[in-house]
XYZ file of C-alpha atoms in Angstrom:
707
model
C 194.117 108.637 70.359
C 193.327 104.953 70.727
C 192.188 102.678 67.966
C 188.518 101.778 68.294
C 186.740 99.143 66.209
C 183.434 100.384 64.865
C 182.038 96.855 64.732
C 182.894 93.750 66.778
C 185.497 91.347 65.465
C 183.854 88.841 63.150
C 185.176 85.489 64.326
C 183.033 83.723 61.747
C 185.691 84.628 59.201
C 187.332 81.363 60.194
C 184.931 79.619 57.848
C 185.695 81.800 54.832
C 188.390 79.431 53.515
C 185.745 77.889 51.267
C 185.412 81.148 49.371
C 186.970 81.627 45.994
C 190.619 82.631 45.622
C 190.096 86.294 44.827
C 186.842 87.086 46.568
C 187.161 85.437 49.981
C 189.860 84.785 52.491
C 190.524 82.708 55.544
C 191.870 83.986 58.813
C 195.646 84.208 58.801
C 197.531 82.391 61.530
C 196.392 84.217 64.683
C 195.580 87.358 62.658
C 192.127 88.896 63.065
C 190.118 90.940 60.571
C 187.918 93.762 61.803
C 185.875 96.176 59.780
C 188.666 98.739 60.151
C 191.895 96.770 60.276
C 193.745 93.499 60.140
C 195.156 92.793 63.596
C 198.369 90.831 64.167
C 198.968 89.809 67.808
C 202.407 88.696 69.093
C 201.454 85.032 68.560
C 201.395 85.664 64.785
C 205.068 86.612 64.878
C 206.214 83.904 67.290
C 207.679 81.694 64.542
C 209.902 84.588 63.421
C 211.353 84.987 66.943
C 211.457 88.809 66.675
C 213.653 90.890 68.981
C 212.223 94.302 68.079
C 209.114 95.890 66.608
C 211.061 96.322 63.360
C 211.556 92.545 63.163
C 207.797 92.141 63.568
C 206.668 94.704 61.025
C 208.973 93.214 58.378
C 206.816 90.072 58.517
C 203.427 91.762 58.067
C 202.078 90.453 54.733
C 201.479 93.028 52.022
C 203.042 95.897 53.964
C 206.244 97.805 53.232
C 207.540 100.687 55.307
C 207.378 104.078 53.614
C 209.686 106.503 55.401
C 207.811 109.469 53.943
C 209.249 112.336 51.960
C 212.605 113.757 52.996
C 211.446 117.364 53.148
C 211.679 120.333 55.444
C 208.847 120.705 57.901
C 206.836 118.013 59.669
C 203.344 117.817 58.201
C 204.465 116.724 54.726
C 207.102 114.220 55.889
C 204.723 111.581 57.266
C 205.604 107.914 56.914
C 203.181 104.995 57.080
C 203.831 103.690 60.609
C 202.018 104.934 63.695
C 202.771 104.165 67.327
C 199.688 103.914 69.549
C 197.628 105.537 66.801
C 199.843 108.586 66.506
C 202.671 109.723 64.335
C 205.998 109.882 66.227
C 207.054 113.491 66.853
C 210.475 113.092 65.279
C 212.067 112.948 61.837
C 214.229 109.962 62.767
C 213.719 107.071 60.340
C 210.863 104.707 61.152
C 213.088 101.633 60.977
C 215.449 103.176 63.521
C 212.542 103.985 65.855
C 211.021 100.519 65.524
C 214.425 98.930 66.070
C 214.539 100.584 69.516
C 211.242 99.007 70.669
C 211.598 95.516 72.205
C 209.157 93.003 70.753
C 208.019 92.159 74.290
C 206.483 95.645 74.558
C 204.261 95.215 71.474
C 200.622 94.346 72.217
C 199.621 94.030 68.550
C 200.119 95.529 65.080
C 197.090 96.780 63.164
C 197.201 97.326 59.403
C 194.642 99.989 58.500
C 193.728 100.894 54.926
C 191.799 103.901 53.704
C 191.055 106.958 55.821
C 190.384 106.606 59.538
C 188.918 109.196 61.882
C 190.577 107.495 64.860
C 194.180 107.523 63.639
C 196.694 110.198 62.684
C 197.127 108.771 59.164
C 196.134 111.718 57.002
C 198.052 111.716 53.755
C 198.575 107.925 53.864
C 196.153 105.337 52.524
C 197.677 102.344 54.341
C 199.432 102.370 57.703
C 200.714 99.951 60.311
C 199.667 100.958 63.822
C 202.002 99.523 66.466
C 200.190 99.252 69.819
C 202.531 99.208 72.823
C 201.989 98.326 76.464
C 200.740 101.289 78.438
C 203.484 101.273 81.075
C 206.752 99.427 81.512
C 206.257 96.949 84.372
C 209.977 96.254 84.460
C 213.104 96.562 82.391
C 213.063 94.920 78.972
C 215.287 95.314 75.981
C 216.779 93.971 72.793
C 220.263 93.825 71.311
C 221.869 92.933 68.012
C 225.488 92.491 66.870
C 226.584 92.094 63.248
C 229.945 91.145 61.764
C 230.687 91.426 58.015
C 233.329 90.091 55.646
C 234.058 92.004 52.406
C 236.202 91.312 49.368
C 239.901 91.774 49.967
C 239.525 90.301 53.459
C 238.104 93.489 54.952
C 236.063 93.086 58.151
C 233.776 95.423 60.049
C 231.141 95.162 62.757
C 228.299 97.080 64.365
C 226.096 96.661 67.402
C 222.914 98.173 68.777
C 220.918 97.824 71.960
C 217.822 99.369 73.530
C 216.159 99.135 76.914
C 212.724 100.134 78.208
C 212.339 100.871 81.907
C 209.952 102.674 84.232
C 211.286 106.107 85.224
C 209.999 109.519 86.363
C 206.414 108.266 86.443
C 206.496 107.128 82.821
C 208.427 104.911 80.417
C 212.006 105.691 79.379
C 213.678 104.095 76.365
C 217.457 104.291 76.043
C 219.278 103.072 72.948
C 222.772 103.017 71.488
C 224.024 102.160 68.020
C 227.727 102.063 67.214
C 230.200 100.572 64.762
C 230.660 100.484 61.025
C 227.794 100.305 58.517
C 227.811 97.849 55.635
C 226.917 98.069 51.962
C 227.292 101.217 49.858
C 226.489 102.572 46.415
C 228.807 102.915 43.395
C 232.345 102.832 44.742
C 230.921 103.063 48.240
C 231.727 99.571 49.455
C 234.304 98.876 52.120
C 236.512 97.653 49.285
C 235.566 98.249 45.628
C 237.198 97.592 42.272
C 236.726 100.054 39.437
C 237.422 100.305 35.689
C 237.170 103.233 33.271
C 237.450 103.319 29.477
C 237.777 106.476 27.331
C 236.929 106.668 23.603
C 237.279 109.589 21.210
C 234.466 110.888 19.023
C 235.195 108.244 16.375
C 234.915 105.389 18.857
C 238.645 104.739 19.214
C 239.801 103.582 22.636
C 242.637 105.780 23.893
C 242.785 105.121 27.661
C 241.809 102.513 30.228
C 241.941 102.992 33.999
C 242.085 100.290 36.684
C 241.733 101.115 40.337
C 240.742 100.132 43.832
C 238.607 102.083 46.301
C 238.710 101.781 50.078
C 236.167 103.241 52.510
C 236.186 103.127 56.307
C 233.209 104.570 58.209
C 232.186 104.575 61.856
C 229.157 105.908 63.673
C 228.018 106.421 67.240
C 224.410 107.288 68.084
C 222.839 107.334 71.560
C 219.140 108.192 71.799
C 216.311 108.433 74.314
C 212.527 108.531 74.364
C 210.271 109.325 77.303
C 206.486 108.929 77.542
C 204.232 109.834 80.421
C 200.487 110.131 80.914
C 199.513 113.057 83.125
C 196.261 114.204 84.659
C 195.988 116.940 82.045
C 197.249 115.032 78.995
C 200.193 113.129 77.528
C 203.856 114.090 77.279
C 206.337 112.621 74.769
C 210.015 113.575 74.518
C 212.755 112.147 72.344
C 216.207 113.044 71.129
C 219.456 111.688 69.761
C 223.069 112.574 69.068
C 224.934 111.187 66.064
C 228.645 111.242 65.231
C 229.590 109.883 61.819
C 233.101 109.968 60.400
C 235.123 108.207 57.771
C 238.086 108.194 55.518
C 238.764 106.640 52.155
C 241.274 106.383 49.369
C 241.439 105.478 45.693
C 244.349 104.484 43.493
C 244.160 104.280 39.693
C 246.660 103.203 37.061
C 246.098 104.747 33.620
C 247.095 102.695 30.564
C 247.242 103.877 26.947
C 245.694 102.980 24.632
C 244.399 99.975 26.636
C 245.435 97.625 29.419
C 247.949 95.982 27.075
C 249.745 99.308 26.806
C 252.111 100.930 29.292
C 251.115 102.879 32.399
C 251.166 106.558 31.446
C 250.195 108.157 34.768
C 248.712 107.534 38.213
C 245.780 109.093 40.085
C 245.040 109.049 43.805
C 242.320 110.421 46.008
C 242.242 110.675 49.804
C 239.074 111.676 51.623
C 238.308 112.554 55.221
C 234.904 113.603 56.476
C 232.898 113.914 59.658
C 229.362 114.848 60.532
C 227.839 115.502 63.925
C 224.180 116.150 64.556
C 221.616 116.221 67.298
C 217.856 116.515 67.546
C 215.492 117.208 70.408
C 211.747 116.815 69.921
C 208.549 116.504 71.870
C 204.808 116.859 71.929
C 202.041 117.503 74.425
C 198.515 116.201 73.836
C 195.629 117.870 75.596
C 191.978 116.732 75.564
C 189.504 119.581 75.104
C 186.100 118.011 75.511
C 185.470 115.892 72.437
C 188.433 117.492 70.666
C 192.101 116.581 70.937
C 194.881 119.167 70.717
C 198.548 118.424 70.159
C 201.504 120.810 70.271
C 204.642 119.521 68.532
C 208.142 121.011 68.765
C 211.171 119.752 66.822
C 214.720 121.044 66.665
C 217.733 119.588 64.876
C 221.183 120.812 63.914
C 224.045 119.254 61.953
C 227.656 120.202 61.260
C 229.860 118.473 58.727
C 233.199 118.898 57.004
C 235.099 117.146 54.254
C 238.608 117.235 52.810
C 239.385 115.531 49.481
C 242.872 115.589 47.954
C 243.213 114.472 44.317
C 246.786 113.648 43.314
C 248.106 113.293 39.739
C 251.449 111.571 39.138
C 253.644 110.595 36.223
C 254.193 106.949 35.322
C 257.393 106.800 37.376
C 255.541 108.085 40.465
C 256.865 111.650 40.315
C 254.395 114.341 41.325
C 252.595 116.312 38.608
C 249.734 118.260 40.202
C 246.944 118.089 42.776
C 243.504 119.499 43.485
C 242.125 119.917 46.995
C 238.414 120.322 47.719
C 237.383 121.287 51.235
C 233.823 121.700 52.450
C 232.116 122.929 55.605
C 228.360 122.746 56.135
C 226.123 123.739 59.013
C 222.389 123.227 58.819
C 219.448 123.382 61.153
C 215.683 123.150 61.421
C 213.236 124.303 64.080
C 209.525 123.480 63.830
C 206.442 124.375 65.867
C 203.145 122.724 64.944
C 199.744 122.624 66.544
C 196.906 120.369 65.400
C 193.344 120.017 66.615
C 191.149 117.002 65.859
C 187.412 117.469 66.352
C 184.682 114.844 65.726
C 181.492 116.300 64.267
C 178.618 113.907 64.494
C 179.179 110.246 63.699
C 180.409 110.694 60.129
C 182.899 113.607 60.228
C 186.212 114.258 61.933
C 187.829 117.591 61.185
C 191.484 118.400 61.662
C 193.048 121.838 61.758
C 196.838 122.238 61.740
C 199.141 125.230 61.715
C 202.890 124.829 61.272
C 205.822 127.225 61.257
C 209.436 126.336 60.496
C 212.845 127.922 60.170
C 215.588 126.205 58.134
C 219.078 127.238 57.169
C 222.175 125.966 55.381
C 225.565 127.656 55.684
C 227.853 126.039 53.120
C 231.416 126.749 52.013
C 233.567 125.088 49.343
C 237.246 125.802 48.624
C 239.078 124.394 45.585
C 242.847 124.904 45.374
C 245.679 123.627 43.174
C 249.129 122.453 44.294
C 250.491 125.888 43.388
C 248.155 127.436 45.921
C 245.949 128.981 43.240
C 242.318 129.299 44.320
C 240.003 127.986 41.572
C 236.805 127.925 43.630
C 233.803 128.565 41.344
C 231.387 131.409 42.151
C 228.472 130.470 44.373
C 230.539 128.113 46.567
C 230.277 130.181 49.744
C 226.656 130.863 50.620
C 224.019 130.822 53.310
C 220.369 130.003 52.604
C 217.525 130.631 55.047
C 213.856 129.791 54.814
C 210.887 130.917 56.882
C 207.954 128.660 56.136
C 204.348 128.379 57.261
C 201.524 126.009 56.386
C 197.824 125.978 57.212
C 195.935 122.695 56.826
C 192.226 121.820 56.985
C 190.950 118.297 56.410
C 187.917 116.141 57.037
C 187.445 112.383 57.265
C 183.878 111.865 56.037
C 182.188 108.469 56.363
C 179.710 108.919 53.481
C 178.513 105.303 53.529
C 179.648 102.274 55.520
C 181.711 101.233 52.493
C 182.771 104.715 51.284
C 185.052 107.245 52.993
C 186.162 110.610 51.636
C 189.024 112.742 52.922
C 189.037 116.233 51.384
C 191.906 118.499 52.423
C 193.234 121.964 51.745
C 196.731 123.209 52.532
C 198.079 126.718 52.078
C 201.857 127.044 52.062
C 203.922 130.210 52.392
C 207.695 130.275 52.058
C 210.279 133.059 52.154
C 213.809 132.122 51.047
C 216.808 134.385 51.522
C 220.274 133.743 50.091
C 223.567 135.497 50.681
C 226.451 134.588 48.357
C 229.765 135.674 49.839
C 232.062 136.848 47.023
C 235.768 136.008 46.752
C 236.712 139.668 46.230
C 234.774 140.759 49.311
C 231.197 141.807 49.816
C 228.087 139.741 49.197
C 225.288 139.333 46.687
C 221.765 138.854 47.976
C 218.566 137.270 46.692
C 215.160 136.978 48.311
C 211.957 135.344 47.085
C 208.516 134.522 48.406
C 206.171 131.697 47.386
C 202.524 131.066 48.231
C 200.824 127.900 47.022
C 197.382 126.374 47.672
C 197.499 122.566 47.772
C 194.009 121.006 47.586
C 193.489 117.253 47.589
C 190.926 114.507 48.076
C 191.179 110.790 48.840
C 188.360 108.277 48.381
C 188.281 104.761 49.820
C 185.674 102.244 48.703
C 185.292 98.849 50.408
C 182.753 96.697 48.542
C 183.567 93.824 50.919
C 186.190 92.825 53.490
C 188.475 91.339 50.837
C 188.572 94.228 48.379
C 189.368 97.895 48.584
C 189.844 100.705 46.061
C 191.769 103.851 47.046
C 191.961 106.892 44.752
C 193.553 110.264 45.508
C 193.976 113.508 43.606
C 196.150 116.259 45.024
C 198.283 119.205 44.094
C 201.828 118.812 45.341
C 204.585 121.399 45.518
C 208.157 120.168 45.802
C 210.526 121.843 48.214
C 213.704 123.432 46.937
C 216.873 121.563 47.892
C 219.178 124.003 49.678
C 222.129 122.158 48.138
C 220.952 123.363 44.717
C 221.864 126.910 45.766
C 225.539 125.954 46.269
C 228.075 125.362 43.484
C 229.869 121.993 43.494
C 232.968 120.575 41.770
C 233.522 117.059 40.417
C 237.274 116.785 39.847
C 237.678 113.483 37.993
C 235.117 114.366 35.308
C 236.117 118.060 35.335
C 232.546 119.205 36.028
C 231.149 122.218 37.841
C 227.498 122.275 38.921
C 226.437 125.842 39.618
C 224.124 126.920 42.397
C 220.953 128.570 41.076
C 219.334 131.402 43.026
C 216.430 131.555 40.527
C 215.186 127.987 40.990
C 211.450 127.669 41.712
C 209.610 124.656 43.182
C 208.298 121.926 40.893
C 204.505 121.577 41.075
C 202.210 118.734 40.052
C 198.628 117.522 39.961
C 198.998 113.873 40.979
C 196.391 111.126 40.526
C 197.059 107.860 42.383
C 194.940 104.703 42.447
C 195.353 101.412 44.325
C 193.175 98.318 44.216
C 193.783 95.770 46.963
C 192.574 92.169 46.859
C 193.050 89.824 49.816
C 193.050 86.081 49.265
C 193.842 82.735 50.884
C 195.029 83.034 54.482
C 197.032 86.253 54.509
C 197.630 86.856 50.816
C 197.450 90.391 49.455
C 197.552 91.655 45.866
C 197.724 95.402 45.242
C 197.539 97.027 41.807
C 199.016 100.532 41.664
C 198.729 103.289 39.058
C 200.075 106.863 39.159
C 199.887 109.844 36.824
C 201.124 113.399 37.357
C 200.925 116.538 35.246
C 203.969 118.574 36.247
C 204.857 122.243 35.833
C 208.252 123.900 36.366
C 210.013 120.535 36.011
C 213.292 120.628 37.941
C 216.212 119.553 35.759
C 219.652 120.732 34.571
C 219.963 124.094 32.779
C 222.786 126.614 32.121
C 223.117 128.694 35.306
C 224.879 131.966 36.095
C 225.804 131.762 39.815
C 224.667 134.550 42.111
C 227.407 137.177 41.884
C 228.842 135.736 38.650
C 228.585 136.629 34.946
C 227.423 134.840 31.787
C 231.049 133.924 31.093
C 230.977 131.889 34.325
C 227.817 129.934 33.472
C 227.788 126.232 34.337
C 225.240 123.463 34.250
C 223.051 123.553 37.307
C 219.571 122.886 38.653
C 216.786 124.870 36.986
C 213.244 124.675 35.634
C 212.223 123.448 32.175
C 208.460 123.890 31.891
C 205.598 121.389 31.717
C 205.915 117.621 31.775
C 204.166 114.366 32.629
C 205.106 111.214 34.498
C 203.273 107.948 35.042
C 203.755 104.414 36.335
C 201.930 101.101 36.724
C 202.802 98.272 39.046
C 201.736 95.691 41.578
C 202.694 94.282 44.959
C 201.815 90.769 46.078
C 202.325 88.724 49.209
C 201.508 85.059 48.529
C 201.289 82.438 51.327
C 202.429 79.102 49.929
C 200.706 76.737 52.372
C 198.033 75.911 49.771
C 200.792 74.982 47.321
C 202.419 72.467 49.652
C 205.016 74.704 51.320
C 203.938 75.227 54.937
C 204.954 78.435 56.737
C 206.340 79.884 53.497
C 205.661 83.169 51.744
C 206.555 84.724 48.406
C 206.606 88.529 48.089
C 206.762 90.245 44.700
C 206.632 93.791 43.393
C 206.959 95.465 40.012
C 206.923 99.129 39.070
C 207.369 100.475 35.554
C 206.778 103.943 34.180
C 208.135 106.858 32.214
C 208.072 110.638 31.955
C 208.090 113.310 29.252
C 209.450 116.844 29.080
C 210.813 118.993 26.249
C 214.602 119.128 26.289
C 215.655 122.825 26.357
C 218.793 122.088 24.313
C 217.489 119.860 21.501
C 213.769 120.724 21.553
C 212.964 117.001 21.587
C 210.774 115.153 24.063
C 212.719 113.062 26.598
C 212.337 111.616 30.102
C 213.095 113.604 33.257
C 216.747 113.656 34.294
C 217.783 110.998 36.826
C 214.369 109.322 36.687
C 214.709 105.655 37.669
C 211.437 104.369 36.239
C 211.575 100.588 36.544
C 212.298 98.074 39.289
C 211.128 94.650 40.365
C 211.757 92.490 43.423
C 210.969 88.994 44.605
C 211.647 87.436 47.990
C 210.983 84.038 49.558
C 211.025 82.870 53.173
C 210.141 79.549 54.776
C 210.094 78.862 58.496
C 210.613 75.349 59.856
C 209.511 75.808 63.475
C 209.877 72.163 64.468
C 213.608 72.433 63.735
C 213.940 76.104 64.763
C 215.343 77.465 61.523
C 214.327 79.621 58.564
C 215.848 80.323 55.184
C 215.147 82.470 52.168
C 216.346 84.815 49.478
C 215.578 88.173 47.888
C 216.358 89.278 44.341
C 215.769 92.586 42.623
C 216.701 94.610 39.557
C 216.100 98.151 38.399
C 216.348 100.197 35.228
C 218.798 102.984 34.550
C 218.470 106.760 34.503
C 220.067 109.508 32.409
C 221.102 113.019 33.390
C 221.041 115.673 30.642
C 223.415 118.638 30.692
C 224.172 121.361 28.159
C 227.051 119.516 26.488
C 226.809 115.983 27.823
C 224.643 113.099 28.973
C 225.313 110.733 31.853
C 223.504 107.392 32.213
C 223.680 105.234 35.335
C 222.470 101.693 35.886
C 223.131 98.598 37.960
C 223.620 95.280 36.188
C 223.581 91.707 37.463
C 220.757 92.072 39.960
C 220.832 92.184 43.748
C 220.676 88.667 45.230
C 220.633 88.113 48.992
C 220.340 84.746 50.728
C 220.072 83.943 54.428
C 219.773 81.147 56.971
C 218.391 81.781 60.452
C 218.234 79.583 63.539
C 217.031 79.791 67.134
C 218.576 76.492 68.242
C 220.430 78.284 71.037
C 217.924 79.322 73.655
C 217.426 83.078 73.845
C 219.425 83.828 70.692
C 218.647 84.259 67.016
C 221.593 83.679 64.694
C 221.318 84.862 61.110
C 223.924 84.130 58.436
C 223.691 85.738 55.023
C 225.394 86.536 51.737
C 224.552 89.854 50.057
C 225.266 91.031 46.496
C 225.864 87.358 45.770
C 225.942 87.862 41.961
C 228.586 90.590 42.237
C 226.509 93.289 40.492
C 228.259 96.161 38.727
C 227.449 99.854 38.862
C 227.750 101.128 35.276
C 227.803 104.702 34.009
C 228.183 105.988 30.443
C 229.122 109.616 29.810
C 228.940 111.296 26.394
C 230.597 114.725 25.968
C 230.099 117.107 23.021
C 232.168 120.089 21.810
C 229.073 122.351 21.773
C 225.459 122.144 22.963
C 224.039 118.676 22.287
C 221.720 120.033 19.597
C 224.611 121.012 17.296
C 227.801 119.632 18.848
C 229.952 116.712 17.798
C 230.768 113.841 20.131
C 234.331 114.252 21.380
C 234.462 111.857 24.330
C 232.670 108.690 25.419
C 233.494 107.440 28.912
C 232.485 104.113 30.455
C 232.799 103.570 34.223
C 232.303 100.345 36.140
C 232.647 99.611 39.845
C 231.980 96.483 41.881
C 231.692 96.368 45.645
C 231.770 92.588 45.559
C 229.700 90.079 47.540
C 229.871 90.227 51.314
C 228.844 87.839 54.037
C 227.570 88.561 57.515
C 226.764 86.903 60.827
C 224.156 88.537 63.020
C 223.304 87.538 66.574
C 220.349 89.089 68.386
C 218.435 88.560 71.575
C 216.224 90.113 74.234
C 216.437 90.706 77.957
């Protein structure tokens, strides 16, 4: 489907700079406003010297990529980027896809808000539509190489390249990404430093741990995409293969009662892991009179294994004991989806979709001691399968020129089967079926070209995480999380509202509010693994009952030309909220487990085109989250803020060189664990544990170009 403007472009908007700050707006540099979209041609991005479509979309004011939900199936996993008006028939990340498209192949980028009958944007209220050249006239491409320097003198590098060329009567895109990734979460840096402190129930410090963590990771991912227009329709094919492997080690010295005291023992950990996956996807679009029919097929499979050896030694280095945790996982997904779009008069466009999917996870865990004793918890060797179907009906209804409604109804059916293979032989089985209606409606009101209000109400049903059916062991904290065969999906009635105000040249302010009434809240509960007994109960995922969650926030993109800073922009966002559910242990109201409810970010960039350089920074912070278990709580947070600075130049013809410093304030990942001798409602505190890890600042040099 191609994007079609319902009214001609209004070039008289050039004179709207005399309007007031919040009710009128001038035309952004080379950007064009239509009644349906804001259009950004390549000339708008020229000062950024982009190499790929991803470089371009990062500079669209007021727009942030939403990768969509990471769920099984295709219809509910939609992100907010379209290519030529259509959603890519793949579950590869949008940034990865955009990074494979050379900027020279982009005709324009359209930012569309509200519902549109001409675009495959159902479920999203704001999308970026990347329009590409119809056919590759010749070979074009882009490449990027990045080198990084981490604390401790560690170095790594990665590179990626993509090329578009005419082939087989269509356009073929080939890409390759290889090397070592950067960054990482708590203890996940290339080189991290960590500290632990242990207190008894009276608050007395009795141990302190100091350690270092090393991680080495490499990846290799070739991919292809092929597009061809045929006499009877359009054909799109894409696929990729990914090989990811790594190894790491930790070493801790344990002092008692603090670092001034002697070393009492040593702990080590050595990890090896690998993961290989592939996916092959495609779609065929067929015109049927005024209607459009698309058949989508997706298939992906992944295999991974891990081997972690935890060693415990006496102060003199003599061996005491060890624990080995080995894992093997195989997973796959196959999806078939057909969707038909049919215009009905000038004000309605109906869409019918039918989707079927098969998913599975075959997972095995083995936990052994140095003596050879097998201490694997029940529920660690299991296979989970799901057969899933979904029927969807929706309508984009242009009620008035300024008002659009999008009512929708989905009906979901799911059958989940689990087989838990028992250590003593034989298996235990469980099978369940779920059927859920999921109605929803979205309204978009445009009182003028500078303002828009978007409101949606829908019933959502979360998908069960297959990993929640498998028991897991955490050795250092001596924790077992049981798999739960009785878990049911969390459901919610969600109300979302956004008000968008455009101002100045390309300024955008968006106010956001969300509220959800939730049932069957997924959280931690005591679980008896499938095939186990009540004496083997552990904490695990389960359902609590009813709850609520809400948030308020804003996003703003502010051009600073009117404030005396030419070619500069300030982007800001803030989100703050909370949630409530009754704790099954204490009976008190608390927030959802692991709910990170607050974050804010600010970024600045200024381009100096006459000297061919740019510079800027980004800073952000977020609140913490607490996990609640039967006999303990675990709170995680990041302190110090995330500061990134960069300098970019195009002084060398054909190259863009970017130098940056990330995690410049050396933020710390903090966790606090409180353990009780009985359920939290009646137990006494017996242990308080504080953990801290720092990945340290790291610098990088990135060189990119096109051909």
